[in-house]
mmCIF file of C-alpha atoms in Angstrom:
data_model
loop_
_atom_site.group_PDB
_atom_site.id
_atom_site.type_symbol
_atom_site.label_atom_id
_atom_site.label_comp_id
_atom_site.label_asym_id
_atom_site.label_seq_id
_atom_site.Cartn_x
_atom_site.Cartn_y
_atom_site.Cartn_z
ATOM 1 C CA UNK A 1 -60.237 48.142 -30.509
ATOM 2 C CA UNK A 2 -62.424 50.936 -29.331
ATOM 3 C CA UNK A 3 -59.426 52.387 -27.052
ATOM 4 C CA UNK A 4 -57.054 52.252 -29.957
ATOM 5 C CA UNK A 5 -59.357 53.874 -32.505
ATOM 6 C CA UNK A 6 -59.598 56.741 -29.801
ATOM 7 C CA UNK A 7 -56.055 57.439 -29.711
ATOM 8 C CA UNK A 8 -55.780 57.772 -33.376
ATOM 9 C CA UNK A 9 -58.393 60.324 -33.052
ATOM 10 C CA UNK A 10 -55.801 62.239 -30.669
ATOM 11 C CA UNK A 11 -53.736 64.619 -33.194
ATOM 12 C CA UNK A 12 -50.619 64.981 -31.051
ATOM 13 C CA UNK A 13 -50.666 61.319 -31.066
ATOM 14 C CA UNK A 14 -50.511 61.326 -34.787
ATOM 15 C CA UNK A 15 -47.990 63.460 -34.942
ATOM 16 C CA UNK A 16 -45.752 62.014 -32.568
ATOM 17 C CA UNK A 17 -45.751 57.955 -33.774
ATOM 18 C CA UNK A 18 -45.400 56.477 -37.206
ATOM 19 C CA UNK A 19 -48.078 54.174 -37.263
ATOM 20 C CA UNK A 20 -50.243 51.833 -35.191
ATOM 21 C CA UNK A 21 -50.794 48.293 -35.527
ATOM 22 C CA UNK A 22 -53.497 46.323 -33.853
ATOM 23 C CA UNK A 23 -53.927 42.899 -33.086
ATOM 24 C CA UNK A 24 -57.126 41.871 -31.871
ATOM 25 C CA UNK A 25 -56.123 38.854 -29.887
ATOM 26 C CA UNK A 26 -52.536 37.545 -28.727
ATOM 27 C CA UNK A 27 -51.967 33.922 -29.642
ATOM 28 C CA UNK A 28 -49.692 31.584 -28.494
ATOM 29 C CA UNK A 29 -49.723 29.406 -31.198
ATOM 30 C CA UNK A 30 -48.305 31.944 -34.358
ATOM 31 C CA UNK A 31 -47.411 30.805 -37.592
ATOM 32 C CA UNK A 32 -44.081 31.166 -39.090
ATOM 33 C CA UNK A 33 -45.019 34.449 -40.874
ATOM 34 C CA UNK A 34 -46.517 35.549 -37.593
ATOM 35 C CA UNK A 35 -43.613 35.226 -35.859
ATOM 36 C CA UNK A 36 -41.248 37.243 -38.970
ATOM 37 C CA UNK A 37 -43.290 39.690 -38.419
ATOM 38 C CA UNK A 38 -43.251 40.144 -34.847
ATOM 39 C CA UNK A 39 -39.521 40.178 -34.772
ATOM 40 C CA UNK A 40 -39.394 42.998 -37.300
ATOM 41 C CA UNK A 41 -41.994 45.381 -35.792
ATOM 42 C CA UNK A 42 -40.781 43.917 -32.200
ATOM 43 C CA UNK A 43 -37.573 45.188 -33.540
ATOM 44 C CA UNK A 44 -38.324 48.901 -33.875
ATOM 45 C CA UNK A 45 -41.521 49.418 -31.859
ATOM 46 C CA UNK A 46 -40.848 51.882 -29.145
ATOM 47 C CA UNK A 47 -44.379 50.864 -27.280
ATOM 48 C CA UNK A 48 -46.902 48.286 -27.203
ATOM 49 C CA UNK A 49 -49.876 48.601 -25.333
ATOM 50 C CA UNK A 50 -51.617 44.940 -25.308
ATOM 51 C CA UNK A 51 -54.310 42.722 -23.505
ATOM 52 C CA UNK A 52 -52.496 40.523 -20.570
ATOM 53 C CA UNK A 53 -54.731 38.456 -19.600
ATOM 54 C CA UNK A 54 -58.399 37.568 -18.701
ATOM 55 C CA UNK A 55 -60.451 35.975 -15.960
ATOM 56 C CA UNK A 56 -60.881 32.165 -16.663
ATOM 57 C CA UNK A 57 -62.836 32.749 -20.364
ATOM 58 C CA UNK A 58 -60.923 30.078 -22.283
ATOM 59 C CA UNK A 59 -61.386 32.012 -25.197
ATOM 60 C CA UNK A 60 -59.010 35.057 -23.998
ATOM 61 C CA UNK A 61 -55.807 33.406 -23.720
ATOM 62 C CA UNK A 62 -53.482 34.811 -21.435
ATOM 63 C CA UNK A 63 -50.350 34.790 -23.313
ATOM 64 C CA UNK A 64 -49.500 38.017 -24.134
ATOM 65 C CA UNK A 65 -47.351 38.508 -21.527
ATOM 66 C CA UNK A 66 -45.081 35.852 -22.940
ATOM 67 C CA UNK A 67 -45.470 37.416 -26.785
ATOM 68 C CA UNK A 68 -44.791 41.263 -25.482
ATOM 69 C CA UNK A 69 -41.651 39.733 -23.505
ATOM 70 C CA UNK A 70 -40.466 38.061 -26.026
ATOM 71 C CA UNK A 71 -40.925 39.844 -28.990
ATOM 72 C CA UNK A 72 -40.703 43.329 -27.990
ATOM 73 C CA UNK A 73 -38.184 43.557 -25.239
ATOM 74 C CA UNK A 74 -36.944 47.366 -25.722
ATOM 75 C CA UNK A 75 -40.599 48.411 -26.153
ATOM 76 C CA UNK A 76 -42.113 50.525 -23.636
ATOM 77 C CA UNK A 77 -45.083 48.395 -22.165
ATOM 78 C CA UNK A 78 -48.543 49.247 -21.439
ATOM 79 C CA UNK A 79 -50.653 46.241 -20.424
ATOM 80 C CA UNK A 80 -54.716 45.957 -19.818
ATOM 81 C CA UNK A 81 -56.975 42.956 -19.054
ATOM 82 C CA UNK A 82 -59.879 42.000 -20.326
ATOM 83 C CA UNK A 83 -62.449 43.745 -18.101
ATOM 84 C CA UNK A 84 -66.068 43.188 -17.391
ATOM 85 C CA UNK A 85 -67.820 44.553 -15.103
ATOM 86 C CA UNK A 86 -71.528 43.854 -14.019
ATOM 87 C CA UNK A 87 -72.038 45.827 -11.114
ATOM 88 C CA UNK A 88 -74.398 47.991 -13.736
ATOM 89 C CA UNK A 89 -75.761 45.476 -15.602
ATOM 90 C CA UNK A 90 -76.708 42.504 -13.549
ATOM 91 C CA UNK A 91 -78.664 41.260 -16.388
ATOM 92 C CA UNK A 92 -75.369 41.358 -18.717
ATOM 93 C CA UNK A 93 -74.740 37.905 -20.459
ATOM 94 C CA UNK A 94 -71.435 36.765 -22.229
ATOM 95 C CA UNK A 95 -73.131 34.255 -24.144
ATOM 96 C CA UNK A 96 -74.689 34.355 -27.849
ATOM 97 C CA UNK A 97 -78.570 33.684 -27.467
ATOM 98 C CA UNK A 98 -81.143 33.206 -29.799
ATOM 99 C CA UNK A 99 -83.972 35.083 -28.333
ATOM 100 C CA UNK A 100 -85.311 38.318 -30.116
ATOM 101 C CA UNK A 101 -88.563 40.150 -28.848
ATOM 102 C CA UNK A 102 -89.790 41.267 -31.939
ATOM 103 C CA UNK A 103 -92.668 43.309 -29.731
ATOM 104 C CA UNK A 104 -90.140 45.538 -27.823
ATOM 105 C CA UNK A 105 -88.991 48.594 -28.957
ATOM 106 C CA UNK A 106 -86.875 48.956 -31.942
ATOM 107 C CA UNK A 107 -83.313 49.749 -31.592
ATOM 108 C CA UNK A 108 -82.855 47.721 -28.432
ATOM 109 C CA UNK A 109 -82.707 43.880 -29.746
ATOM 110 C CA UNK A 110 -79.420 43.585 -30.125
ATOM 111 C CA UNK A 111 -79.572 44.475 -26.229
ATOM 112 C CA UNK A 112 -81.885 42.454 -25.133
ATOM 113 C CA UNK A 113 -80.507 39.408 -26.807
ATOM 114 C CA UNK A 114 -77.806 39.326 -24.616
ATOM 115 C CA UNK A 115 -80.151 39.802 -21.246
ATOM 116 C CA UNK A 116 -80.078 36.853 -19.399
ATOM 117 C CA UNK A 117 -82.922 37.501 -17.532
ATOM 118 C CA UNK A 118 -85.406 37.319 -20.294
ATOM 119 C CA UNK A 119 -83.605 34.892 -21.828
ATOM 120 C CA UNK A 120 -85.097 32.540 -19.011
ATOM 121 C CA UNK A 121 -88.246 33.979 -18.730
ATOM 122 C CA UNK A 122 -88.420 33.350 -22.358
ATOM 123 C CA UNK A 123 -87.478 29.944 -21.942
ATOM 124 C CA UNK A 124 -90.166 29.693 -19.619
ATOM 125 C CA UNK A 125 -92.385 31.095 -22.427
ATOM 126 C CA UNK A 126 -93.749 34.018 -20.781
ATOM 127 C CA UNK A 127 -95.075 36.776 -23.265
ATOM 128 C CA UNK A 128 -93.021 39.501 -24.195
ATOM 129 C CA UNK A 129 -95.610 41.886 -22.379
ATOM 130 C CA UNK A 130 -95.174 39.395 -19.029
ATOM 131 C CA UNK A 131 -91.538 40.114 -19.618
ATOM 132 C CA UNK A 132 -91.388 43.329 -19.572
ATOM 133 C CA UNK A 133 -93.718 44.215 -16.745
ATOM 134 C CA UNK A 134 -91.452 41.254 -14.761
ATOM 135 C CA UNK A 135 -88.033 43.113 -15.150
ATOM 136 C CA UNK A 136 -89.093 46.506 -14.882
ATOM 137 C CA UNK A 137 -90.616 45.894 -11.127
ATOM 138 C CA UNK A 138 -88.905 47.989 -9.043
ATOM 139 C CA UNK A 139 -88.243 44.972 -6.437
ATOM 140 C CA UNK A 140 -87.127 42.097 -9.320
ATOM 141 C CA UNK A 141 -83.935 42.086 -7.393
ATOM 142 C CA UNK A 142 -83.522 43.445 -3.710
ATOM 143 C CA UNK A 143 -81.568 46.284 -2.389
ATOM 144 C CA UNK A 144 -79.048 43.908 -0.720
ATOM 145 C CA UNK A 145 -78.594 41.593 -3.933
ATOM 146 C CA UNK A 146 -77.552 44.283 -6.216
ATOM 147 C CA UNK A 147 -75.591 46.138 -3.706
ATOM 148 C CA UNK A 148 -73.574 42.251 -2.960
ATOM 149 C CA UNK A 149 -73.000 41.994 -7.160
ATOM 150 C CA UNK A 150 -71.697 45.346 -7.273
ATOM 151 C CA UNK A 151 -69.209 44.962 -4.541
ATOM 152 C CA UNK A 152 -68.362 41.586 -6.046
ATOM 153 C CA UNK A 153 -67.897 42.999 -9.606
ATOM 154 C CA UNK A 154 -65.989 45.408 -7.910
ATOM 155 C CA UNK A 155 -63.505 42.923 -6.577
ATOM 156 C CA UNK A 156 -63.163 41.350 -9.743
ATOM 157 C CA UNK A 157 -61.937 44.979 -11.166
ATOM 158 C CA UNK A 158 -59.722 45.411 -8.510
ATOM 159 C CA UNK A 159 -58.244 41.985 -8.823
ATOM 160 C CA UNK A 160 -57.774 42.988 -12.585
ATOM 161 C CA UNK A 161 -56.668 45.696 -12.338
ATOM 162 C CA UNK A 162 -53.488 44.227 -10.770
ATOM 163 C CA UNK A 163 -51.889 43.456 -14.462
ATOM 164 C CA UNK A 164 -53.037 46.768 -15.731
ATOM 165 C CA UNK A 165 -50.751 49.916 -16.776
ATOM 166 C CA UNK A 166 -54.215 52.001 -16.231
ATOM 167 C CA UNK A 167 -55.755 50.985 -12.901
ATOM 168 C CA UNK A 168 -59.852 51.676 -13.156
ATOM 169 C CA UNK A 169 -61.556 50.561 -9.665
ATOM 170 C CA UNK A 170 -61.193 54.343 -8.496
ATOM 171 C CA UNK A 171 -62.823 55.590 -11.488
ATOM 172 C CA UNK A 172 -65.537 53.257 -11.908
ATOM 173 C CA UNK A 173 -66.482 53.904 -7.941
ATOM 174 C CA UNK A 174 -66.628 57.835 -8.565
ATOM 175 C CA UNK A 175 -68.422 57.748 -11.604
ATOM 176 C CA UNK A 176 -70.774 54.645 -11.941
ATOM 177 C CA UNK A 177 -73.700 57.072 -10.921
ATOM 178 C CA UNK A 178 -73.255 59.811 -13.145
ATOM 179 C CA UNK A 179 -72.830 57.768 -16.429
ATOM 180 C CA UNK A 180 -72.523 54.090 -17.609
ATOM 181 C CA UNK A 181 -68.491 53.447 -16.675
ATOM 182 C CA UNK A 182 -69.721 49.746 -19.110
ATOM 183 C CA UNK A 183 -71.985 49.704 -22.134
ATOM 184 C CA UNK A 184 -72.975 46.693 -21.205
ATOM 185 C CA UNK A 185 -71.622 44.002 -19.405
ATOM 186 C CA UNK A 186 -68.022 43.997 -21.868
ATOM 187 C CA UNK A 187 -67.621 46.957 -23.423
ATOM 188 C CA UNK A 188 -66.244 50.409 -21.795
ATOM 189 C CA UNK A 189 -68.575 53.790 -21.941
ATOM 190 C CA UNK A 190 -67.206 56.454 -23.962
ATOM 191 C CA UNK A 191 -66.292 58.328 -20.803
ATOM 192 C CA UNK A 192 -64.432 55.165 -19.361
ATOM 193 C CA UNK A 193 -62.724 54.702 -23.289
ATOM 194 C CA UNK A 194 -61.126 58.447 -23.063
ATOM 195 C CA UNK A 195 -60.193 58.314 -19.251
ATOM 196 C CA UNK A 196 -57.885 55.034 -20.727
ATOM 197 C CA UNK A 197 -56.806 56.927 -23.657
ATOM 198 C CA UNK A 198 -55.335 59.979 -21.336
ATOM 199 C CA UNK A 199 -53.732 57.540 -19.337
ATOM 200 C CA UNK A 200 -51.862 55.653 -22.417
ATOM 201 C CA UNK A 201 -51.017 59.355 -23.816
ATOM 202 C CA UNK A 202 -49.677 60.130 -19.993
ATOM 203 C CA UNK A 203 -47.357 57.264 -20.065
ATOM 204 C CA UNK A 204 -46.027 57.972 -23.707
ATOM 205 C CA UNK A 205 -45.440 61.757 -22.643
ATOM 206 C CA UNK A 206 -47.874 63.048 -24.667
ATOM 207 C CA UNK A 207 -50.809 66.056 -23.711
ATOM 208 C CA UNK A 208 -54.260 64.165 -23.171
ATOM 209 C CA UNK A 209 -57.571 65.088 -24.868
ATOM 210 C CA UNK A 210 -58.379 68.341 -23.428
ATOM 211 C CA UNK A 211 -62.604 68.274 -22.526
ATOM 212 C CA UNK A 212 -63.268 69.706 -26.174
ATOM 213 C CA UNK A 213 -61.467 67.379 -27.812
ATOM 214 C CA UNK A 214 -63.244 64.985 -26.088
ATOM 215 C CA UNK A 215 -66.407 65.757 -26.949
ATOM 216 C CA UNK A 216 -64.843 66.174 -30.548
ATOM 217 C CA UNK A 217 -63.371 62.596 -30.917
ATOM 218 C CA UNK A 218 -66.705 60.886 -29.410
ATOM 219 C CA UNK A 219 -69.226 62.944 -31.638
ATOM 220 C CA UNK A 220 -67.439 61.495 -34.757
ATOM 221 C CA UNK A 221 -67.885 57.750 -33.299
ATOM 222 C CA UNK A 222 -70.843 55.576 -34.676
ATOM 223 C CA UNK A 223 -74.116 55.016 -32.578
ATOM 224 C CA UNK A 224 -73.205 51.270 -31.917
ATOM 225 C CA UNK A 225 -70.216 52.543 -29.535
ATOM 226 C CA UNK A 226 -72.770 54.874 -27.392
ATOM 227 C CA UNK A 227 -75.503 53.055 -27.059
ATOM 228 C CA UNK A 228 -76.252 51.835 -23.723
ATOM 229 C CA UNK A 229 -78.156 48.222 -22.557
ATOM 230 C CA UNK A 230 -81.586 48.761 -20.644
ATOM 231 C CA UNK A 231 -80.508 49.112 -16.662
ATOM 232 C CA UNK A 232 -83.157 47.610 -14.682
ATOM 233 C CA UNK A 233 -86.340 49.801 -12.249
ATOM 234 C CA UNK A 234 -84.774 47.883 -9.336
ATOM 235 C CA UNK A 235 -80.833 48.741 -9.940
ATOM 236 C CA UNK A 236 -81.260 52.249 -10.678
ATOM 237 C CA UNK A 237 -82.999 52.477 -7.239
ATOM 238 C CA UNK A 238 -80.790 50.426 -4.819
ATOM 239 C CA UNK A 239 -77.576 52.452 -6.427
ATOM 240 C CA UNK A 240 -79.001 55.492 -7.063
ATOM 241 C CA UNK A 241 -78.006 55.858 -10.972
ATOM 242 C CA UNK A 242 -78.855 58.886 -12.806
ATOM 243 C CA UNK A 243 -78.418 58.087 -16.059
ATOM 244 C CA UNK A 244 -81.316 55.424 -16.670
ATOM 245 C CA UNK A 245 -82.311 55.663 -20.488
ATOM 246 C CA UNK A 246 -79.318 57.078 -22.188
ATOM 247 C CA UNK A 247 -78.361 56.031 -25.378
ATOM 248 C CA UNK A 248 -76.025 57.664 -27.907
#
């Protein structure tokens, strides 16, 4: 969603195509009116640019390769995955989790309800000042454990990045010490979101976002698309990150 909001914000883009339409997820299973409507916009659409599959998370189905081929077969096609990518984040959870440390600061919550790490410490009931002192050691994980995630996160990107139109392994090895290539353990950094977007333009023959316009399009995004989960003491050592603390 973030990627196609980011095009919009392109103006040659909006000059060039009609209109955009988005569907969050792919399904299978469509309704009747579903399917109408994919034959008429499957019809006339000159490109779709779509999720193709995921790795194993039941609830990313990975059938729109069989919707795009079916239903837009004259359509130029630009295909992604759904990417995650830990090597940052080795604390990154996909799962919903009910723990809130009301004591840490505010603003980072949301963040740290999805931190696996103190989600067992606090299921071990250790106080939120226990916790804190705990994760921020700069030996809670050792040099050669994060360095063995991040090449293993980095396999699963490259084996992703097989069904992708934008291929992302080279980027994310240049550039995962100068900024956060993830948000988190899901979601792309803004500087990962427009190196996609100039790829999609590339492909539809249209001029990329020029370093001002850049800077334009991500000033006018909301905070919740900057900000950044906590990176741990201990990772920022063992990979040498320089970007420890910032948030949007």
């Amino acid at each position: 969603r973030h990627t196609t909001v980011m095009l919009c914000r392109n103006k040659r883009f909006a000059a060039e195509w009609d209109s955009l339409i988005v569907y969050d997820t792919v399904d299978y299973s469509l309704g009747a009116a579903d399917k109408k409507r994919m034959c008429v916009y499957g019809g006339v659409c000159d490109a779709v640019f779509y999720r193709c599959r995921s790795l194993g998370d039941k609830e990313l189905p990975d059938n729109g390769q069989y919707i795009v081929k079916k239903y837009y077969q004259n359509a130029k096609k630009i295909s992604i995955p759904f990417y995650y990518f830990r090597g940052q984040h080795m604390q990154a959870s996909q799962t919903i989790n009910p723990y809130t440390l009301k004591e840490l600061k505010k603003g980072f919550n949301f963040w740290f309800r999805s931190d696996q790490e103190i989600n067992r410490l606090v299921d071990e009931e250790c106080l939120a000042e226990e916790i804190v002192e705990r994760v921020s050691d700069i030996s809670y994980w050792t040099e050669e454990e994060i360095r063995k995630n991040f090449v293993k996160e980095l396999r699963k990107i490259k084996v992703l990045d097989r069904f992708s139109s934008i291929k992302i392994e080279d980027f994310i090895e240049n550039h995962y010490q100068e900024f956060p290539v993830f948000r988190d353990g899901t979601h792309f950094g803004m500087e990962l979101t427009i190196f996609i977007v100039n790829e999609i333009l590339y492909i539809l023959g249209i001029s990329p976002f020029s370093e001002a316009e850049a800077e334009l399009a991500v000033s006018e995004t909301g905070a919740e698309w900057k900000n950044v989960m906590p990176i741990y003491p201990c990772v920022t050592e063992a990979l040498q990150i320089r970007w420890q603390g910032r948030n949007g």
